Amino acid sequence: MLITIDLQSEIPLYLQLKTQLIKGIATGELAEGEPLPSFRQLSADLGINMLTVKKTYDQLKQEGYLTMHRQKGAVVNGQLHARMTDQYVLTLKQQLAPFITEAFCYGMKKAQFTAICNALYEELEEGKEND
Amino acid sequence: MLITIDLQSEIPLYLQLKTQLIKGIATGELAEGEPLPSFRQLSADLGINMLTVKKTYDQLKQEGYLTMHRQKGAVVNGQLHARMTDQYVLTLKQQLAPFITEAFCYGMKKAQFTAICNALYEELEEGKEND
Amino acid sequence: MLITIDLQSEIPLYLQLKTQLIKGIATGELAEGEPLPSFRQLSADLGINMLTVKKTYDQLKQEGYLTMHRQKGAVVNGQLHARMTDQYVLTLKQQLAPFITEAFCYGMKKAQFTAICNALYEELEEGKEND
Amino acid sequence: MLITIDLQSEIPLYLQLKTQLIKGIATGELAEGEPLPSFRQLSADLGINMLTVKKTYDQLKQEGYLTMHRQKGAVVNGQLHARMTDQYVLTLKQQLAPFITEAFCYGMKKAQFTAICNALYEELEEGKEND
DNA sequence: GTGGTCTAGACCACG
DNA sequence: GTGGTCTAGACCACC
């Protein structure tokens, strides 16, 4: 799986990495049980610090995406889903609100916004089918 | 206009304030030509630092939402919209992507996600009609 | 609140700190809403690294004991309890099992073990009453 | 005797193995004089490294649970108990404290905690009776 | 001042 | 080799 880090971006490195790994899991590109590269390996490949990678792995572990393994390193965890609690939906709404307000301010129509979301969603779904 | 600041939030105070003011302008709740409260007044009302309010006004002014008057203070500037560049759409997609990926991981269906967005969007549109 | 760190111990520093802070919260010595010292302050006081303190705070935050605050620093979070899920009880049993097995091997009677636990429990309860 | 190793666990493999062997000895499931499987056999059965098994046996030998025989391999050593020093009791209290504090924070009552411990204790005692 | 992030080293236990 | 922990610096945005 190809991972790219933009050192210029204002988005923290560990978040860039996290987002891409989650996407890999979502699309199935990183299948359940598949091992991820070790801290050292990945940090060397990306040219960033070990701790930054570890921080990412720690968060993914805490959120249930990964399991850390003394022998095999980090492996992808199945059994996501069924975590879509009301609490999550609430949090999501709060997170989306500012973007929607901004889009509205910029004169974007509801239909266009929906189209963008659908496009992103379908990207993931297609990725999953192609596994 | 009611403004609420969440000191617990990880969103910077000035951004919370900015978003709400922009929303007010977008919905028309803050009409063109209407003066905004002074730094001192607003910062006291919200219980935050004057500098934080000033920073918000500065940005809004710089983005064309406000005009500063020596006597009237800050007044709302009309003529928004028509700023929806391709660049903005691209940025928006990048910002939305992680939330959509996460929702997808948590098993949320596209329809449910769209429904949430539509609900948020319609809140804004209704606000505009009721002015 | 007095916090002591044993640099000689094989227990990680951040865990020593975490345990003591949780205990402080449990006994009510750190009351809801009370601010904790900043990273820099506490790390300087204890003579350990800032990141080690931050790591502790991060975990306590993630477990719901704390809320991080841009202005006030870290503050104690109320509304614990009601988190005693079946999952937690199961985890607890797994964590306790080895200690009980060991005690049993060393010839400790059930009554003595229970007595030790009760003593520890009552320490906390008394601490709470005395607030 | 059934031994299970959890590769996911954060508990070192050699400790998992050691705990279970001690438990077997404590309950009498592994009777005095009974030979244990060879390194090679046990490591193959459990799917772990031979060195890990050896490390476990070494420690058990050093703690007096086993005796190594050039021909018979490792054999169980009787005469346990009577090792419950004050030092051990102190250590145990320190180890249990964090779990009890956490349980207390989560709203667990003393009675429920005691019940859990008793249940675990009785499991061991019954194991012993049934031999 | 605060927290948030990142780096470049280091040592340890485990396997 | 792996992950787990720790240190001593640094820069940034926010308040």
Coordinates of N, CA and C (backbone and C1' of nucleotides) in Angstrom, one line a residue, chain C residues 12-14 49 52 70, chain F residues 5-8 14-15:
Chain C
P12 N 6.9 1.6 34.7 CA 7.1 2.9 33.9 C 6.7 4.1 34.6
L13 N 7.4 5.2 34.4 CA 7.2 6.4 35.2 C 5.7 6.9 34.9
Y14 N 5.3 6.8 33.6 CA 4.0 7.4 33.3 C 2.9 6.6 34.0
N49 N 10.6 14.0 32.3 CA 10.5 14.6 31.0 C 9.0 15.1 30.8
T52 N 6.7 12.5 29.1 CA 6.3 11.5 30.0 C 5.0 11.9 30.7
R70 N -7.4 24.6 26.7 CA -6.3 25.5 26.2 C -6.0 26.5 27.2
Chain F
dT5 P 4.8 1.3 27.5 O5' 6.2 2.1 27.8 C5' 7.1 1.6 28.8 C4' 8.3 2.4 28.8 C3' 8.1 3.9 29.2 O3' 8.6 4.1 30.5 C1' 9.7 3.6 27.5
dC6 P 8.3 5.4 31.2 O5' 9.5 6.3 30.7 C5' 10.8 5.9 31.0 C4' 11.8 6.8 30.3 C3' 11.5 8.3 30.5 O3' 12.4 8.9 31.4 C1' 12.4 7.7 28.3
dT7 P 12.4 10.4 31.7 O5' 13.5 11.0 30.7 C5' 14.7 10.4 30.6 C4' 15.6 11.1 29.6 C3' 15.5 12.7 29.8 O3' 16.8 13.2 29.9 C1' 15.2 12.0 27.5
dA8 P 17.0 14.6 30.6 O5' 17.3 15.5 29.3 C5' 18.3 15.1 28.4 C4' 18.3 16.0 27.2 C3' 18.0 17.5 27.5 O3' 18.7 18.3 26.6 C1' 16.4 16.6 26.0
dC14 P -4.2 29.0 15.7 O5' -4.4 29.1 17.3 C5' -4.7 28.0 18.0 C4' -4.7 28.3 19.5 C3' -5.5 29.5 19.9 O3' -6.5 29.1 20.8 C1' -3.4 29.6 20.9
dC15 P -7.6 30.0 21.3 O5' -7.0 30.8 22.6 C5' -6.6 30.0 23.7 C4' -6.1 30.9 24.8 C3' -6.9 32.1 25.0 O3' -7.1 32.3 26.4 C1' -4.6 32.7 24.8

